[in-house]
Amino acid sequence: MLQNIIIKVLMIGQDIQTAKQYLDNGQLVAIPTETVYGLAGNALNEKAVLAIFKVKQRPSFDPLIVHTDSWDKLHQFVTEVPEQATLLAQHLVPGAITFLLPKKSIVPDLVTSGLPLVAVRIPAHPLALALLKTLAYPLAAPSANPFGYISPTTAQHVAQQLGDKIPYILDGGACQIGVESTIIGFEGGVPTIYRKGGIAIEVIENLIGKVQLQEHSSSNPKAPGQLKSHYAPHTAFELLDRATLLKKLSDTPHKNKLAILSFQDYVSAVPLENQRVLSPTGSFSEAARHLFAYMRELDALGCEAIWAEQVPDVDLGRAINDRLRRAAAR
Ligand code: TXA
Ligand code: MG
């Protein structure tokens, strides 16, 4: 009987060769990036790609980002690169920016959900880059969370939710940026941001001039990455500006059953252990780095609700507000 018992052991480590062996074998490995952890598989292997959708419980109409380690290699997967993309790449790659470009047929339709464009990104994380360099194929990798939940920014976050479904997590420490990449496309020659992310729009506009913003839609899967309810904790989640939050708080009797996620300052009357401050100094990059971990911590408290404070809507604050808004949209 004993030989029939298969014990699945999840391994967490920093061994690129181990990760490579699983990936070469068509299996999935969680990988660190500077934005969030990814659930990675061989992007050119349909079975591996199917496994990603299955493990993540992601609908097949929501396409995946293809990761590679150099701008030169990117040309293996796309038919053309507009000048603006090249210019952005010169300054921002490797980094938290994903390019939507016309795909070559080598990229399975499964990866792009049948769309003619493929999303490609070169992550700025030394372990991810070292792994990608040793591979003969690019990696398809969505954020390594169950579909609709908060993205993971540590190996432990991944282990908590997908630990029984994958053999290996490559541990690259806590993610330095903390929100997903900015997604940009160039359809009709117009640079368009489809997801606000780790590279601020201001930085992009400084390099290539004015860009368009494609607003979110929950109904149109062709509008990429834009399912409205996303990043959602299990606890009821509300997004408020600070004045409204404080007013509401003064009207609420059950203050000790509330959790508060604020930008710079604690609020009074709510127990401190139920509060997280994103950045006491008001730094957007610090706030982004803490965002998802703090949302998870507050979600684990079992409070009746989490009230989050909107941050100023500039710079990385726009990506932070976008995640908070979508967490609240359920
Ligand atoms: O920072 C990131 O981008 C992380 C790390 C792991 O690289 N990845 C990530 O992947 O956030 P994911 O799958 O959670 O979000 C990617 C978004 C999806 O919402 C998807 O709709 C959009 O990118 N996307 C991917 N391929 C697309 C395509 N061909 N056309 C339009 N949108 C696409
Ligand atoms: Mg995601």
Tab-separated table of C-alpha atoms and ligand atoms in Angstrom:
chain	number	residue	atom	x	y	z
A	1	MET	CA	0.000	0.000	0.000
A	2	LEU	CA	2.744	2.364	0.940
A	3	GLN	CA	4.040	2.629	-2.605
A	4	ASN	CA	0.628	3.961	-3.682
A	5	ILE	CA	0.865	6.974	-1.480
A	6	ILE	CA	2.282	9.878	-3.388
A	7	ILE	CA	3.312	12.734	-1.221
A	8	LYS	CA	3.587	16.004	-3.065
A	9	VAL	CA	6.360	18.113	-1.636
A	10	LEU	CA	6.538	21.729	-2.614
A	11	MET	CA	10.028	23.047	-2.793
A	12	ILE	CA	11.000	26.655	-2.357
A	13	GLY	CA	14.547	27.556	-3.289
A	14	GLN	CA	16.887	29.610	-5.393
A	15	ASP	CA	18.116	26.890	-7.695
A	16	ILE	CA	17.819	27.842	-11.342
A	17	GLN	CA	18.709	24.329	-12.519
A	18	THR	CA	15.836	22.815	-10.543
A	19	ALA	CA	13.432	25.376	-11.993
A	20	LYS	CA	14.763	24.671	-15.466
A	21	GLN	CA	14.298	20.918	-15.107
A	22	TYR	CA	10.635	21.271	-14.203
A	23	LEU	CA	10.039	23.800	-16.978
A	24	ASP	CA	11.873	21.684	-19.591
A	25	ASN	CA	9.571	18.884	-18.500
A	26	GLY	CA	6.483	20.970	-19.287
A	27	GLN	CA	5.683	21.637	-15.625
A	28	LEU	CA	4.997	24.971	-13.953
A	29	VAL	CA	7.266	26.932	-11.634
A	30	ALA	CA	6.547	30.155	-9.767
A	31	ILE	CA	9.169	32.780	-10.559
A	32	PRO	CA	10.077	36.073	-8.949
A	33	THR	CA	9.956	39.299	-10.921
A	34	GLU	CA	10.412	42.888	-9.806
A	35	THR	CA	6.638	43.464	-10.021
A	36	VAL	CA	4.871	40.355	-8.674
A	37	TYR	CA	5.525	36.598	-8.716
A	38	GLY	CA	4.581	34.813	-11.935
A	39	LEU	CA	3.183	31.324	-12.533
A	40	ALA	CA	5.484	30.286	-15.351
A	41	GLY	CA	5.446	27.627	-18.040
A	42	ASN	CA	6.965	27.111	-21.486
A	43	ALA	CA	5.069	29.612	-23.658
A	44	LEU	CA	5.607	27.504	-26.790
A	45	ASN	CA	4.236	24.302	-25.214
A	46	GLU	CA	0.445	24.204	-25.379
A	47	LYS	CA	0.177	21.672	-22.598
A	48	ALA	CA	2.148	23.870	-20.237
A	49	VAL	CA	0.052	26.884	-21.226
A	50	LEU	CA	-3.168	24.948	-20.590
A	51	ALA	CA	-1.819	23.966	-17.178
A	52	ILE	CA	-1.324	27.650	-16.327
A	53	PHE	CA	-4.984	28.432	-17.066
A	54	LYS	CA	-6.045	25.404	-15.049
A	55	VAL	CA	-3.885	25.998	-11.962
A	56	LYS	CA	-4.835	29.673	-11.887
A	57	GLN	CA	-8.491	28.922	-12.699
A	58	ARG	CA	-8.241	31.668	-15.242
A	59	PRO	CA	-10.784	31.970	-18.055
A	60	SER	CA	-9.259	31.087	-21.405
A	61	PHE	CA	-10.266	34.458	-22.898
A	62	ASP	CA	-7.785	36.279	-20.663
A	63	PRO	CA	-4.389	36.137	-22.448
A	64	LEU	CA	-0.932	35.633	-20.915
A	65	ILE	CA	2.256	37.707	-20.950
A	66	VAL	CA	5.300	36.132	-22.597
A	67	HIS	CA	8.573	36.745	-20.736
A	68	THR	CA	12.012	36.712	-22.271
A	69	ASP	CA	15.427	38.002	-21.264
A	70	SER	CA	16.463	40.378	-24.017
A	71	TRP	CA	15.018	42.864	-26.467
A	72	ASP	CA	16.809	41.012	-29.282
A	73	LYS	CA	15.031	37.767	-28.436
A	74	LEU	CA	11.702	39.556	-28.446
A	75	HIS	CA	12.013	39.750	-32.227
A	76	GLN	CA	11.600	35.960	-32.359
A	77	PHE	CA	8.005	36.350	-31.210
A	78	VAL	CA	6.730	39.512	-32.896
A	79	THR	CA	6.536	40.592	-36.533
A	80	GLU	CA	7.165	44.294	-36.032
A	81	VAL	CA	8.296	46.743	-33.406
A	82	PRO	CA	7.193	50.378	-33.724
A	83	GLU	CA	9.809	53.077	-33.210
A	84	GLN	CA	8.118	54.260	-30.023
A	85	ALA	CA	8.447	50.790	-28.535
A	86	THR	CA	12.141	50.714	-29.374
A	87	LEU	CA	12.624	54.094	-27.756
A	88	LEU	CA	10.806	53.010	-24.602
A	89	ALA	CA	12.824	49.806	-24.508
A	90	GLN	CA	16.097	51.711	-24.660
A	91	HIS	CA	15.213	53.418	-21.404
A	92	LEU	CA	12.911	51.046	-19.559
A	93	VAL	CA	13.861	47.467	-20.478
A	94	PRO	CA	14.367	45.253	-18.571
A	95	GLY	CA	11.572	46.618	-16.427
A	96	ALA	CA	7.941	46.822	-15.405
A	97	ILE	CA	6.572	47.458	-18.881
A	98	THR	CA	4.767	45.021	-21.193
A	99	PHE	CA	4.513	45.596	-24.943
A	100	LEU	CA	1.538	44.477	-27.030
A	101	LEU	CA	2.926	43.676	-30.480
A	102	PRO	CA	1.773	41.667	-33.530
A	103	LYS	CA	2.604	38.036	-32.851
A	104	LYS	CA	4.493	35.551	-34.981
A	105	SER	CA	2.849	32.170	-35.511
A	106	ILE	CA	5.419	30.481	-33.255
A	107	VAL	CA	3.407	31.900	-30.317
A	108	PRO	CA	0.426	29.578	-29.716
A	109	ASP	CA	-3.027	31.178	-30.086
A	110	LEU	CA	-3.762	29.776	-26.654
A	111	VAL	CA	-1.283	32.242	-25.136
A	112	THR	CA	-2.977	35.274	-26.686
A	113	SER	CA	-6.535	33.929	-26.390
A	114	GLY	CA	-6.719	34.086	-30.172
A	115	LEU	CA	-5.786	37.768	-30.346
A	116	PRO	CA	-3.344	38.899	-33.057
A	117	LEU	CA	-1.161	40.734	-30.519
A	118	VAL	CA	1.129	39.118	-27.995
A	119	ALA	CA	2.104	40.746	-24.697
A	120	VAL	CA	5.870	40.594	-24.168
A	121	ARG	CA	7.919	41.633	-21.162
A	122	ILE	CA	11.525	41.480	-20.029
A	123	PRO	CA	11.475	41.410	-16.235
A	124	ALA	CA	14.164	43.207	-14.217
A	125	HIS	CA	14.871	40.542	-11.648
A	126	PRO	CA	18.306	38.894	-11.600
A	127	LEU	CA	17.003	35.377	-10.852
A	128	ALA	CA	14.268	35.586	-13.491
A	129	LEU	CA	16.735	36.869	-16.075
A	130	ALA	CA	19.286	34.191	-15.218
A	131	LEU	CA	16.610	31.497	-15.546
A	132	LEU	CA	15.279	32.874	-18.851
A	133	LYS	CA	18.823	32.946	-20.244
A	134	THR	CA	19.254	29.213	-19.690
A	135	LEU	CA	15.945	28.318	-21.385
A	136	ALA	CA	15.411	27.529	-25.055
A	137	TYR	CA	11.920	29.054	-24.951
A	138	PRO	CA	10.150	32.076	-23.417
A	139	LEU	CA	7.930	31.781	-20.342
A	140	ALA	CA	4.227	32.515	-20.266
A	141	ALA	CA	3.500	33.835	-16.792
A	142	PRO	CA	0.436	35.449	-15.285
A	143	SER	CA	0.620	36.654	-11.696
A	144	ALA	CA	0.847	33.566	-9.452
A	145	ASN	CA	-2.478	34.022	-7.654
A	146	PRO	CA	-5.793	32.248	-8.095
A	147	PHE	CA	-7.820	34.221	-10.663
A	148	GLY	CA	-9.392	37.319	-9.117
A	149	TYR	CA	-7.369	37.330	-5.891
A	150	ILE	CA	-4.516	39.599	-4.785
A	151	SER	CA	-1.210	39.148	-6.647
A	152	PRO	CA	1.677	37.593	-4.684
A	153	THR	CA	4.767	39.632	-3.852
A	154	THR	CA	6.659	36.975	-1.865
A	155	ALA	CA	7.356	33.254	-2.345
A	156	GLN	CA	5.301	32.620	0.807
A	157	HIS	CA	2.233	34.285	-0.732
A	158	VAL	CA	2.529	31.887	-3.666
A	159	ALA	CA	3.012	28.891	-1.376
A	160	GLN	CA	-0.113	29.769	0.626
A	161	GLN	CA	-2.368	29.670	-2.407
A	162	LEU	CA	-0.804	27.515	-5.092
A	163	GLY	CA	1.584	25.462	-2.950
A	164	ASP	CA	-0.237	22.179	-3.523
A	165	LYS	CA	-0.476	22.705	-7.290
A	166	ILE	CA	3.111	23.364	-8.372
A	167	PRO	CA	6.387	21.552	-7.669
A	168	TYR	CA	8.743	24.501	-7.231
A	169	ILE	CA	8.857	28.178	-6.286
A	170	LEU	CA	11.969	30.068	-7.246
A	171	ASP	CA	12.427	32.408	-4.291
A	172	GLY	CA	13.744	35.823	-5.248
A	173	GLY	CA	12.685	37.632	-2.088
A	174	ALA	CA	10.051	40.349	-1.804
A	175	CYS	CA	9.204	42.078	-5.089
A	176	GLN	CA	10.803	45.504	-5.333
A	177	ILE	CA	8.032	47.251	-7.284
A	178	GLY	CA	4.982	45.449	-5.959
A	179	VAL	CA	2.385	46.197	-8.649
A	180	GLU	CA	2.177	44.559	-12.073
A	181	SER	CA	3.791	45.925	-15.205
A	182	THR	CA	2.350	48.786	-17.213
A	183	ILE	CA	0.846	47.447	-20.448
A	184	ILE	CA	1.268	49.520	-23.604
A	185	GLY	CA	0.113	48.901	-27.168
A	186	PHE	CA	0.506	50.845	-30.409
A	187	GLU	CA	-2.544	49.952	-32.476
A	188	GLY	CA	-3.160	52.434	-35.278
A	189	GLY	CA	0.145	54.101	-34.374
A	190	VAL	CA	-1.322	55.501	-31.145
A	191	PRO	CA	0.516	54.551	-27.947
A	192	THR	CA	-2.173	53.326	-25.560
A	193	ILE	CA	-1.901	52.272	-21.929
A	194	TYR	CA	-4.100	49.233	-21.240
A	195	ARG	CA	-3.039	48.730	-17.630
A	196	LYS	CA	-1.493	51.251	-15.267
A	197	GLY	CA	1.454	49.627	-13.566
A	198	GLY	CA	4.992	49.724	-12.256
A	199	ILE	CA	6.244	52.313	-14.770
A	200	ALA	CA	4.333	55.557	-14.286
A	201	ILE	CA	2.558	57.071	-17.296
A	202	GLU	CA	4.489	60.303	-16.649
A	203	VAL	CA	7.759	58.440	-17.261
A	204	ILE	CA	6.443	57.014	-20.530
A	205	GLU	CA	5.111	60.374	-21.711
A	206	ASN	CA	8.464	62.000	-20.983
A	207	LEU	CA	9.993	59.610	-23.485
A	208	ILE	CA	7.408	59.389	-26.291
A	209	GLY	CA	4.896	62.167	-25.662
A	210	LYS	CA	1.179	61.946	-24.922
A	211	VAL	CA	-0.344	58.472	-24.635
A	212	GLN	CA	-3.963	57.342	-24.663
A	213	LEU	CA	-5.630	55.577	-21.758
A	214	GLN	CA	-7.942	52.661	-22.462
A	215	GLU	CA	-10.455	52.604	-19.642
A	216	HIS	CA	-11.502	49.406	-17.937
A	217	SER	CA	-14.299	47.234	-19.093
A	218	SER	CA	-15.681	44.223	-17.340
A	219	SER	CA	-17.565	43.026	-20.359
A	220	ASN	CA	-15.118	43.263	-23.214
A	221	PRO	CA	-12.441	40.613	-22.971
A	222	LYS	CA	-10.699	42.218	-25.924
A	223	ALA	CA	-9.871	45.160	-23.717
A	224	PRO	CA	-6.888	43.501	-22.137
A	225	GLY	CA	-6.499	42.844	-18.453
A	226	GLN	CA	-9.458	44.949	-17.726
A	227	LEU	CA	-11.833	42.748	-15.818
A	228	LYS	CA	-13.206	45.230	-13.346
A	229	SER	CA	-13.335	43.050	-10.256
A	230	HIS	CA	-9.835	41.843	-9.604
A	231	TYR	CA	-7.277	41.854	-6.834
A	232	ALA	CA	-10.196	41.268	-4.482
A	233	PRO	CA	-9.703	40.266	-0.843
A	234	HIS	CA	-12.347	37.964	0.670
A	235	THR	CA	-13.297	40.637	3.211
A	236	ALA	CA	-15.687	43.374	2.043
A	237	PHE	CA	-13.478	46.144	0.673
A	238	GLU	CA	-14.276	49.835	0.312
A	239	LEU	CA	-12.223	52.593	-1.266
A	240	LEU	CA	-12.696	56.101	0.162
A	241	ASP	CA	-10.947	59.438	0.105
A	242	ARG	CA	-9.502	60.320	3.506
A	243	ALA	CA	-12.123	62.906	4.466
A	244	THR	CA	-14.994	60.510	3.693
A	245	LEU	CA	-13.227	57.694	5.495
A	246	LEU	CA	-12.796	59.774	8.652
A	247	LYS	CA	-16.390	61.012	8.528
A	248	LYS	CA	-17.720	57.483	8.052
A	249	LEU	CA	-15.518	56.280	10.865
A	250	SER	CA	-16.905	58.811	13.315
A	251	ASP	CA	-20.416	57.549	12.460
A	252	THR	CA	-19.539	53.865	12.956
A	253	PRO	CA	-20.103	52.089	16.278
A	254	HIS	CA	-18.108	48.886	15.546
A	255	LYS	CA	-14.702	50.425	15.045
A	256	ASN	CA	-12.815	47.429	16.393
A	257	LYS	CA	-14.285	45.216	13.666
A	258	LEU	CA	-12.813	47.399	10.933
A	259	ALA	CA	-9.497	47.146	9.134
A	260	ILE	CA	-7.920	50.283	7.681
A	261	LEU	CA	-5.425	50.593	4.829
A	262	SER	CA	-4.200	54.170	4.732
A	263	PHE	CA	-1.576	56.043	2.750
A	264	GLN	CA	0.530	57.988	5.258
A	265	ASP	CA	-1.184	58.158	8.655
A	266	TYR	CA	-2.997	55.869	11.051
A	267	VAL	CA	-6.556	56.771	12.005
A	268	SER	CA	-7.633	57.057	15.621
A	269	ALA	CA	-10.173	54.771	17.323
A	270	VAL	CA	-9.388	51.659	15.239
A	271	PRO	CA	-7.041	49.153	16.931
A	272	LEU	CA	-3.516	49.570	15.558
A	273	GLU	CA	-3.223	45.871	14.769
A	274	ASN	CA	-6.109	46.341	12.336
A	275	GLN	CA	-4.290	49.087	10.464
A	276	ARG	CA	-1.583	49.274	7.832
A	277	VAL	CA	0.064	52.455	6.558
A	278	LEU	CA	1.393	52.137	2.999
A	279	SER	CA	4.127	54.749	3.369
A	280	PRO	CA	4.555	57.054	6.375
A	281	THR	CA	6.710	59.364	4.242
A	282	GLY	CA	4.252	59.443	1.344
A	283	SER	CA	6.534	57.599	-1.070
A	284	PHE	CA	4.591	56.037	-3.937
A	285	SER	CA	7.216	53.399	-4.577
A	286	GLU	CA	7.195	52.329	-0.937
A	287	ALA	CA	3.395	52.298	-0.979
A	288	ALA	CA	3.303	50.134	-4.125
A	289	ARG	CA	5.852	47.744	-2.635
A	290	HIS	CA	3.657	47.231	0.454
A	291	LEU	CA	0.242	47.301	-1.186
A	292	PHE	CA	-0.545	43.650	-1.901
A	293	ALA	CA	1.152	42.250	1.228
A	294	TYR	CA	-0.829	44.641	3.416
A	295	MET	CA	-4.087	43.808	1.639
A	296	ARG	CA	-3.423	40.131	2.399
A	297	GLU	CA	-2.567	40.807	6.032
A	298	LEU	CA	-5.723	42.816	6.584
A	299	ASP	CA	-7.782	40.208	4.739
A	300	ALA	CA	-6.483	37.544	7.144
A	301	LEU	CA	-7.756	39.427	10.222
A	302	GLY	CA	-11.358	38.373	9.658
A	303	CYS	CA	-12.708	41.898	10.114
A	304	GLU	CA	-16.167	42.884	8.901
A	305	ALA	CA	-14.716	45.247	6.324
A	306	ILE	CA	-11.518	46.780	5.036
A	307	TRP	CA	-11.632	50.498	4.321
A	308	ALA	CA	-8.860	51.711	2.085
A	309	GLU	CA	-7.801	55.298	1.572
A	310	GLN	CA	-7.282	56.578	-1.940
A	311	VAL	CA	-3.754	57.831	-2.610
A	312	PRO	CA	-2.966	60.939	-4.712
A	313	ASP	CA	-3.685	60.078	-8.341
A	314	VAL	CA	-0.274	60.841	-9.834
A	315	ASP	CA	2.869	58.846	-10.602
A	316	LEU	CA	2.677	55.269	-9.218
A	317	GLY	CA	-0.305	56.449	-7.173
A	318	ARG	CA	-2.409	55.865	-10.306
A	319	ALA	CA	-1.529	52.179	-10.434
A	320	ILE	CA	-2.141	51.858	-6.688
A	321	ASN	CA	-5.578	53.498	-6.965
A	322	ASP	CA	-6.377	51.277	-9.939
A	323	ARG	CA	-5.714	48.123	-7.867
A	324	LEU	CA	-7.672	49.503	-4.902
A	325	ARG	CA	-10.582	50.435	-7.156
A	326	ARG	CA	-10.723	46.983	-8.664
A	327	ALA	CA	-10.453	45.337	-5.257
A	328	ALA	CA	-13.487	47.371	-4.240
A	329	ALA	CA	-15.453	46.626	-7.404
A	330	ARG	CA	-16.813	43.254	-6.433
B	1	TXA	O1	4.046	42.436	-13.945
B	1	TXA	C1	3.418	41.639	-14.638
B	1	TXA	O2	2.982	41.953	-15.757
B	1	TXA	C2	3.196	40.229	-14.062
B	1	TXA	C3	4.552	39.533	-13.972
B	1	TXA	C4	4.427	38.093	-13.542
B	1	TXA	O3	5.222	39.648	-15.185
B	1	TXA	N1	2.290	39.503	-14.876
B	1	TXA	C5	0.961	39.762	-14.914
B	1	TXA	O4	0.232	38.876	-15.689
B	1	TXA	O5	0.455	40.664	-14.311
B	1	TXA	P1	-1.335	38.763	-15.593
B	1	TXA	O6	-1.670	37.622	-16.492
B	1	TXA	O7	-1.771	38.650	-14.205
B	1	TXA	O8	-1.847	40.068	-16.267
B	1	TXA	C6	-1.558	40.278	-17.630
B	1	TXA	C7	-2.610	41.084	-18.294
B	1	TXA	C8	-3.889	40.311	-18.360
B	1	TXA	O9	-4.867	41.002	-17.668
B	1	TXA	C9	-4.199	40.198	-19.837
B	1	TXA	O10	-5.538	40.465	-20.098
B	1	TXA	C10	-3.278	41.207	-20.501
B	1	TXA	O11	-2.197	41.329	-19.630
B	1	TXA	N2	-2.814	40.658	-21.778
B	1	TXA	C11	-1.962	39.650	-21.954
B	1	TXA	N3	-1.812	39.363	-23.263
B	1	TXA	C12	-2.576	40.219	-23.931
B	1	TXA	C13	-2.857	40.414	-25.329
B	1	TXA	N4	-2.323	39.655	-26.265
B	1	TXA	N5	-3.705	41.383	-25.668
B	1	TXA	C14	-4.252	42.128	-24.714
B	1	TXA	N6	-4.044	41.983	-23.387
B	1	TXA	C15	-3.220	41.051	-22.989
B	2	MG	MG	-2.889	39.048	-12.539
